[in-house]
Amino acid sequence: MIDVLVIGGGINGAGIARDAAGRGLSTLLVERADLAGATSSSSSKLIHGGLRYLEQFEFRLVAEALAEREILLRIAGHLVWPTRFVMPHVPQLRPRWMIRTGLFLYDHLARRSLLPGSSAVRLSGPYGSGLRPDLRYGFLYSDCRVDDARLVVANAMDARERGARVLVGVECIAAKRQDGGWRARLSNGEEIDARAIVNAAGPWVKRVLNDTLHQPSSDAVRLVRGSHIVVPKLYEGDHAFILQNDDRRVVFMIPYGDLHTLVGTTDVPQHEAESARPSFAEVDYLCRAVNRYLARPVHPGEAVWRFAGVRPLYDDGSNDPSAVTRDYTLRVDDDAGVAPVLSVFGGKITTYRHLAEEVLQRLASYFPGLKPAWTSVAAFAGSDFGGRSRMQARDAFFARYPGIPTPTLRALFRRHGALADKVVGDGRLGEDYGAGLTEREVAWFAEREWARSAEDVLWRRTKCGLLMGEAQRRRVEQVMGR
């Protein structure tokens, strides 16, 4: 019998599996499709406190997210990196005093040691690139960007290194309480006995709880779709923009690689998690929102990629999808003090680590002798730079492989960090499929990172599909098909 069965290989499930394995619990993570196959690869790619949540008085959530931002910068430095955000000021939307007050709180709600604070800024310089010339003033503050899908994979890999078993492409078909534990049936034919189950199925959490585990629950999930578009680069610079819209929501413009800009997001009710696609109305909404600020308007037809994620929010009864809390709720049910099932409702990628810590705290009474919390100080293998800075480690990696093109090395280090040497091996990378993706790295994805299809490789383990031609993508499909 194992200790914990975790259902769902998104950011919460992978983070919980990592934490549990590191505390000495025998852990099995099952994911029916691919790691980060749904919401966790379709985010706005931000590790942030949530500046706009201050208007909804979500001070505890913002403070927790800001604290987690600092922790993730330390433990996941190859996947999380600082970014300055520019907010052009439009007096008709929010007065200057309100923005200053919000940014003061944002700077001070949690301890901040790695990121600079906020300030006013003139937009006549580099921070005004691409904007209308009449936008003269704004505000500058700090947050972080993240490779969301790779953060999920990093958690799953670390969980495996600590003894967890990770099964991708395997579904928990059914489970029932039996002999003081759970007996679970998996789609690969296995039957598993577990002392506890964690239901981290994201948008499917209610379905798993009711249909797979046969547990009645009055808790409800509110599915809200967040859509994004990727367009050719809209401005110069590494900074991002947070733009106020006339409906009092905000829209981000974020650098996406060297050639594109990511624009998002929306808040639209979603009825089925499986059918999340950006609507024409959402794409038009995003273009209109940024065109209020851009010197050269962007048109919906310029979008080279569109994607949507479904936020599985805890239903707090709000009528406005934008006002539904982004905080998480944990629900535990047991049978006379044994065989607990803990279900995760809601959550954000920024707070996944703290959520996992709280899950283990809630389960501690069922596992006497559980080891203490540890994930706030333990870096991922890819972020263990041996006492050097990330830039020093990157430069040393480049110097070790002078025969490999710099763009390929840059892509490898961005994805794998300190593990890039293991990916490169003897330096013979094999066939170059384009966009810095090589035969050797694809083999690594298949052998070490659970990739099973071209989509897994091109759109989650990497984003090379965005930079490849159709023939190059088909070639990767052929290789993965073998």
Coordinates of C-alpha atoms in Angstrom, one line a residue:
M1 CA 0.0 0.0 0.0
I2 CA 1.2 3.5 -0.9
D3 CA 0.7 6.6 1.2
V4 CA -0.7 9.1 -1.3
L5 CA -2.3 8.8 -4.7
V6 CA -2.4 12.2 -6.5
I7 CA -4.9 12.6 -9.3
G8 CA -3.9 15.3 -11.8
G9 CA -0.6 16.3 -13.3
G10 CA -1.1 20.1 -13.5
I11 CA 1.0 22.5 -11.4
N12 CA -0.9 21.7 -8.2
G13 CA -0.8 17.9 -8.5
A14 CA 2.9 18.0 -9.5
G15 CA 3.8 20.3 -6.6
I16 CA 1.9 18.2 -4.1
A17 CA 3.6 15.0 -5.3
R18 CA 7.0 16.7 -5.0
D19 CA 6.3 17.9 -1.5
A20 CA 4.8 14.6 -0.4
A21 CA 7.7 12.6 -1.7
G22 CA 10.2 14.9 0.0
R23 CA 8.5 14.3 3.3
G24 CA 9.0 10.6 3.1
L25 CA 5.5 9.6 1.8
S26 CA 5.3 6.9 -0.9
T27 CA 3.6 8.8 -3.6
L28 CA 2.0 8.0 -7.0
L29 CA 1.0 10.8 -9.4
V30 CA -1.4 9.8 -12.3
E31 CA -2.2 12.1 -15.2
R32 CA -4.6 10.9 -17.9
A33 CA -3.2 13.1 -20.7
D34 CA 0.1 15.1 -20.5
L35 CA 1.7 17.0 -17.7
A36 CA 0.5 20.6 -17.8
G37 CA -1.8 19.4 -20.6
A38 CA -4.6 21.8 -19.7
T39 CA -4.8 25.0 -17.6
S40 CA -1.2 24.8 -16.4
S41 CA 0.2 25.3 -19.9
S42 CA -2.4 27.9 -20.9
S43 CA -1.7 30.7 -18.4
S44 CA -0.5 34.2 -18.9
K45 CA 3.0 32.9 -18.0
L46 CA 3.3 35.2 -14.9
I47 CA 4.5 34.7 -11.3
H48 CA 2.8 37.7 -9.8
G49 CA 1.0 39.1 -6.8
G50 CA -2.1 40.1 -8.7
L51 CA -2.1 43.8 -8.6
R52 CA -5.8 44.1 -9.6
Y53 CA -6.8 41.8 -6.7
L54 CA -6.2 44.7 -4.4
E55 CA -9.3 46.4 -5.7
Q56 CA -11.2 43.3 -4.6
F57 CA -9.6 43.5 -1.1
E58 CA -7.9 40.1 -1.6
F59 CA -5.0 41.3 0.6
R60 CA -4.2 37.8 2.1
L61 CA -4.0 36.3 -1.4
V62 CA -1.8 39.1 -2.7
A63 CA 0.5 38.9 0.3
E64 CA 0.9 35.2 -0.1
A65 CA 1.5 35.5 -3.9
L66 CA 4.1 38.2 -3.4
A67 CA 6.0 36.0 -0.8
E68 CA 5.8 33.0 -3.2
R69 CA 7.2 35.2 -6.0
E70 CA 10.4 35.7 -4.0
I71 CA 10.7 32.0 -3.1
L72 CA 10.2 30.9 -6.7
L73 CA 12.9 33.3 -7.9
R74 CA 15.3 31.5 -5.6
I75 CA 14.3 27.9 -6.1
A76 CA 13.3 28.0 -9.8
G77 CA 15.6 30.6 -11.2
H78 CA 16.1 28.9 -14.6
L79 CA 12.3 29.1 -15.2
V80 CA 11.2 32.2 -13.3
W81 CA 12.8 35.5 -14.2
P82 CA 12.2 39.2 -13.1
T83 CA 10.4 41.6 -15.4
R84 CA 9.5 45.2 -15.1
F85 CA 5.9 46.1 -15.8
V86 CA 4.8 49.4 -17.2
M87 CA 1.3 50.8 -16.6
P88 CA 0.5 53.8 -18.8
H89 CA -1.6 56.3 -16.9
V90 CA -5.1 57.1 -18.2
P91 CA -6.7 59.5 -15.7
Q92 CA -10.3 58.7 -16.9
L93 CA -9.9 55.1 -15.7
R94 CA -8.1 55.2 -12.3
P95 CA -6.8 58.4 -10.6
R96 CA -3.1 58.7 -9.9
W97 CA -3.5 58.5 -6.1
M98 CA -5.3 55.2 -6.4
I99 CA -2.5 53.7 -8.5
R100 CA 0.2 55.0 -6.2
T101 CA -1.7 53.6 -3.1
G102 CA -2.0 50.2 -4.8
L103 CA 1.6 50.1 -5.8
F104 CA 2.7 51.1 -2.3
L105 CA 0.7 48.1 -0.9
Y106 CA 2.2 45.9 -3.6
D107 CA 5.7 46.9 -2.6
H108 CA 5.1 46.3 1.1
L109 CA 2.5 43.6 1.7
A110 CA 5.3 41.0 1.7
R111 CA 9.1 41.0 2.2
R112 CA 10.8 42.0 -1.0
S113 CA 14.6 41.5 -1.4
L114 CA 15.2 40.4 -5.0
L115 CA 13.1 42.9 -7.0
P116 CA 13.1 46.7 -7.2
G117 CA 10.1 48.6 -6.1
S118 CA 7.7 50.8 -8.0
S119 CA 8.1 54.3 -9.3
A120 CA 6.6 56.8 -11.7
V121 CA 8.0 56.8 -15.2
R122 CA 8.0 59.0 -18.3
L123 CA 7.0 57.2 -21.4
S124 CA 9.0 59.3 -23.7
G125 CA 12.0 57.0 -23.3
P126 CA 12.4 53.2 -23.9
Y127 CA 9.3 52.4 -21.8
G128 CA 7.2 54.2 -24.4
S129 CA 8.2 51.9 -27.3
G130 CA 5.2 51.1 -29.5
L131 CA 2.8 53.4 -27.5
R132 CA 0.8 56.4 -28.7
P133 CA 2.9 59.5 -28.4
D134 CA 0.2 61.3 -26.3
L135 CA 0.7 58.7 -23.5
R136 CA 3.4 60.6 -21.5
Y137 CA 3.3 59.2 -18.0
G138 CA 3.0 55.9 -16.3
F139 CA 4.1 53.7 -13.4
L140 CA 6.7 51.0 -13.2
Y141 CA 6.7 48.0 -10.9
S142 CA 8.2 44.5 -10.7
D143 CA 6.8 41.0 -11.2
C144 CA 8.1 37.8 -12.8
R145 CA 7.5 35.7 -15.9
V146 CA 7.6 31.9 -16.0
D147 CA 7.7 29.0 -18.4
D148 CA 4.5 27.5 -16.9
A149 CA 4.6 24.0 -18.5
R150 CA 8.3 23.5 -17.7
L151 CA 7.7 24.4 -14.1
V152 CA 5.2 21.6 -13.9
V153 CA 7.7 19.1 -15.5
A154 CA 10.4 20.3 -13.1
N155 CA 8.1 19.5 -10.1
A156 CA 7.3 16.1 -11.5
M157 CA 11.0 15.3 -12.2
D158 CA 11.9 16.4 -8.7
A159 CA 9.1 14.2 -7.3
R160 CA 10.5 11.2 -9.2
E161 CA 14.0 11.9 -8.0
R162 CA 12.7 11.8 -4.4
G163 CA 11.0 8.5 -4.9
A164 CA 7.6 9.3 -6.3
R165 CA 6.1 7.3 -9.2
V166 CA 4.8 9.4 -12.0
L167 CA 2.4 7.8 -14.6
V168 CA 1.5 10.0 -17.6
G169 CA -1.2 8.9 -20.0
V170 CA -2.8 6.9 -17.1
E171 CA -6.2 7.7 -15.6
C172 CA -7.7 6.8 -12.3
I173 CA -10.9 5.1 -13.5
A174 CA -12.5 4.4 -10.2
A175 CA -11.7 4.2 -6.5
K176 CA -13.5 3.1 -3.4
R177 CA -12.8 2.9 0.3
Q178 CA -11.7 -0.5 1.5
D179 CA -10.1 -1.9 4.6
G180 CA -9.2 1.6 6.0
G181 CA -7.8 2.9 2.8
W182 CA -8.6 3.4 -0.9
R183 CA -8.6 0.8 -3.7
A184 CA -8.1 2.6 -7.0
R185 CA -8.3 1.1 -10.5
L186 CA -6.1 2.7 -13.2
S187 CA -6.6 2.7 -16.9
N188 CA -3.3 0.7 -17.4
G189 CA -4.9 -2.2 -15.6
E190 CA -3.2 -1.7 -12.3
E191 CA -5.0 -1.7 -8.9
I192 CA -3.5 0.5 -6.3
D193 CA -4.1 0.6 -2.5
A194 CA -3.5 4.0 -1.0
R195 CA -3.9 5.5 2.5
A196 CA -5.0 8.9 1.1
I197 CA -6.1 10.4 -2.2
V198 CA -5.4 14.0 -3.3
N199 CA -7.8 15.2 -6.0
A200 CA -5.9 17.8 -7.9
A201 CA -7.8 17.4 -11.2
G202 CA -8.2 21.1 -11.9
P203 CA -11.3 21.8 -14.0
W204 CA -12.3 18.2 -13.5
V205 CA -12.0 18.2 -9.7
K206 CA -15.8 18.0 -9.1
R207 CA -16.2 15.3 -11.7
V208 CA -13.4 13.2 -10.1
L209 CA -14.9 13.7 -6.6
N210 CA -18.4 12.8 -7.6
D211 CA -18.0 10.2 -10.4
T212 CA -14.6 8.6 -9.9
L213 CA -14.5 8.6 -6.1
H214 CA -18.3 8.6 -5.5
Q215 CA -18.1 11.3 -2.9
P216 CA -21.1 13.6 -2.5
S217 CA -20.1 17.3 -2.2
S218 CA -21.9 20.6 -2.0
D219 CA -18.8 22.5 -3.2
A220 CA -19.0 23.8 -6.7
V221 CA -16.5 24.8 -9.3
R222 CA -16.8 27.9 -11.5
L223 CA -15.1 27.4 -14.8
V224 CA -13.8 30.7 -16.3
R225 CA -12.0 30.8 -19.6
G226 CA -8.9 33.0 -20.0
S227 CA -7.9 33.4 -23.6
H228 CA -4.6 34.7 -25.1
I229 CA -3.2 35.6 -28.5
V230 CA 0.4 35.7 -29.7
V231 CA 1.2 38.3 -32.3
P232 CA 4.3 39.6 -34.0
K233 CA 6.4 41.8 -31.7
L234 CA 4.5 44.9 -30.8
Y235 CA 7.3 46.9 -29.2
E236 CA 11.0 46.9 -28.3
G237 CA 12.4 46.0 -24.9
D238 CA 12.2 43.2 -22.3
H239 CA 9.5 45.0 -20.2
A240 CA 5.9 44.0 -20.1
F241 CA 2.8 46.3 -20.1
I242 CA -0.3 46.1 -17.8
L243 CA -3.0 48.1 -19.6
Q244 CA -6.2 49.4 -18.0
N245 CA -9.3 48.7 -20.1
D246 CA -12.5 50.7 -20.1
D247 CA -14.4 47.8 -18.3
R248 CA -11.9 48.2 -15.4
R249 CA -10.2 44.9 -16.2
V250 CA -6.5 44.8 -17.2
V251 CA -4.8 43.2 -20.2
F252 CA -1.1 42.3 -20.3
M253 CA 1.3 42.7 -23.2
I254 CA 4.3 40.5 -22.5
P255 CA 7.4 39.6 -24.5
Y256 CA 7.2 36.1 -25.9
G257 CA 10.5 35.0 -27.1
D258 CA 12.4 37.3 -29.4
L259 CA 9.8 37.7 -32.1
H260 CA 6.4 37.8 -30.5
T261 CA 4.2 39.5 -27.9
L262 CA 1.7 37.6 -25.7
V263 CA -1.6 39.4 -25.1
G264 CA -4.1 38.3 -22.5
T265 CA -6.3 37.6 -20.8
T266 CA -10.1 37.4 -20.7
D267 CA -12.7 36.2 -18.1
V268 CA -15.5 34.4 -19.8
P269 CA -17.8 31.7 -18.3
Q270 CA -16.9 28.2 -19.6
H271 CA -19.2 25.2 -19.5
E272 CA -17.0 22.3 -20.5
A273 CA -13.3 22.1 -19.7
E274 CA -12.6 20.0 -22.8
S275 CA -13.7 22.6 -25.3
A276 CA -11.7 25.7 -24.3
R277 CA -11.0 27.7 -27.4
P278 CA -10.6 31.5 -27.7
S279 CA -13.7 32.9 -29.3
F280 CA -13.7 35.5 -32.1
A281 CA -15.2 38.0 -29.6
E282 CA -12.4 37.4 -27.2
V283 CA -9.7 37.9 -29.8
D284 CA -11.4 41.1 -30.9
Y285 CA -11.7 42.2 -27.2
L286 CA -7.9 41.7 -26.7
C287 CA -7.0 43.6 -29.8
R288 CA -9.3 46.5 -28.9
A289 CA -7.9 46.6 -25.4
V290 CA -4.3 47.0 -26.5
N291 CA -5.2 49.3 -29.5
R292 CA -6.3 51.9 -27.0
Y293 CA -2.5 52.3 -26.3
L294 CA -0.6 51.2 -29.4
A295 CA 0.7 53.6 -32.0
R296 CA 0.1 51.0 -34.7
P297 CA -3.1 49.0 -34.1
V298 CA -3.0 45.2 -34.1
H299 CA -5.7 43.2 -35.9
P300 CA -7.2 39.8 -35.0
G301 CA -5.8 38.4 -38.3
E302 CA -2.3 39.0 -37.1
A303 CA -2.5 36.4 -34.3
V304 CA -0.1 33.6 -35.1
W305 CA -1.3 31.5 -32.1
R306 CA -4.4 31.5 -29.9
F307 CA -4.9 29.5 -26.7
A308 CA -7.2 29.4 -23.8
G309 CA -7.0 28.0 -20.3
V310 CA -9.9 27.1 -18.0
R311 CA -9.6 28.4 -14.4
P312 CA -11.2 26.0 -12.0
L313 CA -12.3 28.6 -9.5
Y314 CA -14.1 27.9 -6.2
D315 CA -17.7 29.1 -6.8
D316 CA -18.2 31.9 -4.2
G317 CA -21.5 33.0 -5.7
S318 CA -20.2 36.1 -7.5
N319 CA -22.1 37.0 -10.7
D320 CA -19.0 38.6 -12.3
P321 CA -16.4 36.1 -13.6
S322 CA -13.7 38.7 -13.0
A323 CA -14.7 39.0 -9.4
V324 CA -14.7 35.3 -8.5
T325 CA -11.9 34.8 -6.0
R326 CA -8.6 33.4 -7.3
D327 CA -7.8 32.0 -3.9
Y328 CA -7.9 28.2 -3.4
T329 CA -10.1 26.1 -1.1
L330 CA -9.1 22.7 0.3
R331 CA -11.8 20.2 1.3
V332 CA -11.0 17.0 3.3
D333 CA -13.4 14.1 3.7
D334 CA -12.5 10.9 5.6
D335 CA -14.1 7.7 6.9
A336 CA -14.0 7.7 10.7
G337 CA -10.6 9.3 10.7
V338 CA -9.0 7.2 7.9
A339 CA -8.9 7.0 4.1
P340 CA -9.1 10.8 3.5
V341 CA -9.7 12.4 0.2
L342 CA -8.5 16.0 -0.1
S343 CA -9.8 18.0 -3.1
V344 CA -8.2 21.2 -4.4
F345 CA -10.5 23.9 -5.7
G346 CA -9.0 26.9 -7.4
G347 CA -5.5 28.1 -7.1
K348 CA -2.9 30.0 -9.1
I349 CA 0.4 28.9 -10.6
T350 CA 2.1 31.6 -8.4
T351 CA 0.8 30.0 -5.1
Y352 CA 1.1 26.3 -6.1
R353 CA 4.0 25.6 -3.7
H354 CA 2.3 27.1 -0.7
L355 CA -0.9 25.3 -1.7
A356 CA 1.0 22.0 -1.7
E357 CA 2.5 22.8 1.7
E358 CA -1.0 23.4 3.1
V359 CA -2.2 20.2 1.6
L360 CA 0.5 18.2 3.4
Q361 CA -0.3 20.1 6.6
R362 CA -4.0 19.1 6.3
L363 CA -2.9 15.5 5.8
A364 CA -0.4 15.5 8.6
S365 CA -2.8 14.0 11.2
Y366 CA -3.2 10.9 9.0
F367 CA 0.6 10.4 8.7
P368 CA 2.2 10.5 12.2
G369 CA 5.9 11.2 11.9
L370 CA 5.5 13.2 8.6
K371 CA 8.7 15.2 7.9
P372 CA 8.5 19.0 8.1
A373 CA 8.0 21.5 5.3
W374 CA 11.0 21.8 3.0
T375 CA 10.2 23.1 -0.4
S376 CA 10.7 26.8 0.3
V377 CA 14.5 26.3 0.4
A378 CA 15.2 23.4 -1.9
A379 CA 16.1 24.5 -5.4
F380 CA 15.1 22.4 -8.4
A381 CA 18.0 20.6 -10.1
G382 CA 17.9 23.0 -13.1
S383 CA 18.3 25.9 -10.7
D384 CA 21.1 24.6 -8.7
F385 CA 24.0 26.7 -10.1
G386 CA 26.6 25.8 -7.5
G387 CA 26.8 29.1 -5.8
R388 CA 27.1 31.1 -9.1
S389 CA 24.5 33.4 -10.5
R390 CA 22.3 32.3 -13.3
M391 CA 24.2 34.4 -15.8
Q392 CA 27.5 33.1 -14.7
A393 CA 26.3 29.5 -15.0
R394 CA 24.9 30.2 -18.5
D395 CA 28.2 31.8 -19.7
A396 CA 30.1 28.8 -18.4
F397 CA 27.8 26.4 -20.2
F398 CA 28.2 28.4 -23.4
A399 CA 32.0 28.2 -23.0
R400 CA 32.0 24.4 -22.7
Y401 CA 30.4 23.9 -26.1
P402 CA 32.0 26.3 -28.6
G403 CA 31.0 24.1 -31.5
I404 CA 27.2 24.4 -30.8
P405 CA 25.4 27.5 -32.2
T406 CA 24.7 30.1 -29.5
P407 CA 20.9 30.2 -30.2
T408 CA 20.7 26.5 -29.6
L409 CA 22.7 26.7 -26.4
R410 CA 20.6 29.6 -25.3
A411 CA 17.4 27.7 -25.8
L412 CA 18.8 24.6 -24.0
F413 CA 19.8 26.6 -21.0
R414 CA 16.5 28.5 -20.9
R415 CA 14.6 25.2 -20.8
H416 CA 16.9 23.0 -18.6
G417 CA 19.2 25.4 -16.7
A418 CA 21.9 23.5 -14.8
L419 CA 20.6 20.2 -16.3
A420 CA 21.6 21.4 -19.8
D421 CA 24.9 19.6 -19.7
K422 CA 23.1 16.3 -19.2
V423 CA 20.9 17.1 -22.1
V424 CA 23.9 17.9 -24.4
G425 CA 26.0 15.0 -23.2
D426 CA 29.0 14.5 -25.5
G427 CA 27.9 17.5 -27.7
R428 CA 26.6 15.5 -30.6
L429 CA 23.0 16.7 -30.9
G430 CA 22.0 14.8 -34.0
E431 CA 19.4 16.1 -36.4
D432 CA 18.4 19.8 -36.2
Y433 CA 14.6 20.0 -36.5
G434 CA 14.6 23.8 -36.5
A435 CA 14.0 26.6 -33.9
G436 CA 16.9 25.2 -31.8
L437 CA 15.3 21.8 -31.3
T438 CA 17.6 18.8 -31.9
E439 CA 17.3 15.1 -32.0
R440 CA 19.2 14.7 -28.7
E441 CA 16.8 17.0 -26.8
V442 CA 13.7 15.3 -28.2
A443 CA 15.1 12.0 -27.0
W444 CA 15.6 13.6 -23.5
F445 CA 12.0 14.8 -23.5
A446 CA 10.7 11.3 -24.4
E447 CA 13.0 9.4 -22.0
R448 CA 13.2 11.8 -19.1
E449 CA 10.2 14.1 -19.3
W450 CA 7.3 11.8 -20.2
A451 CA 6.7 13.4 -23.7
R452 CA 4.7 11.1 -25.9
S453 CA 3.7 13.2 -28.9
A454 CA 4.8 16.0 -31.1
E455 CA 2.3 18.3 -29.4
D456 CA 3.9 17.5 -26.0
V457 CA 7.3 18.5 -27.4
L458 CA 6.4 21.5 -29.6
W459 CA 3.9 23.3 -27.4
R460 CA 4.6 22.2 -23.8
R461 CA 8.2 21.0 -23.3
T462 CA 9.1 23.8 -25.7
K463 CA 7.3 26.4 -27.7
C464 CA 9.3 25.6 -30.8
G465 CA 6.1 24.9 -32.8
L466 CA 5.5 28.6 -32.9
L467 CA 8.8 29.2 -34.8
M468 CA 8.7 26.2 -37.1
G469 CA 7.2 25.7 -40.5
E470 CA 4.7 23.0 -41.3
A471 CA 7.3 20.6 -42.7
Q472 CA 9.5 21.0 -39.6
R473 CA 6.5 20.2 -37.3
R474 CA 5.6 17.2 -39.4
R475 CA 9.2 15.9 -39.1
V476 CA 8.9 16.0 -35.3
E477 CA 5.6 14.2 -35.6
Q478 CA 7.3 11.4 -37.6
V479 CA 10.1 11.2 -35.0
M480 CA 7.7 11.0 -32.0
G481 CA 5.6 8.5 -33.9
R482 CA 8.5 6.1 -34.0

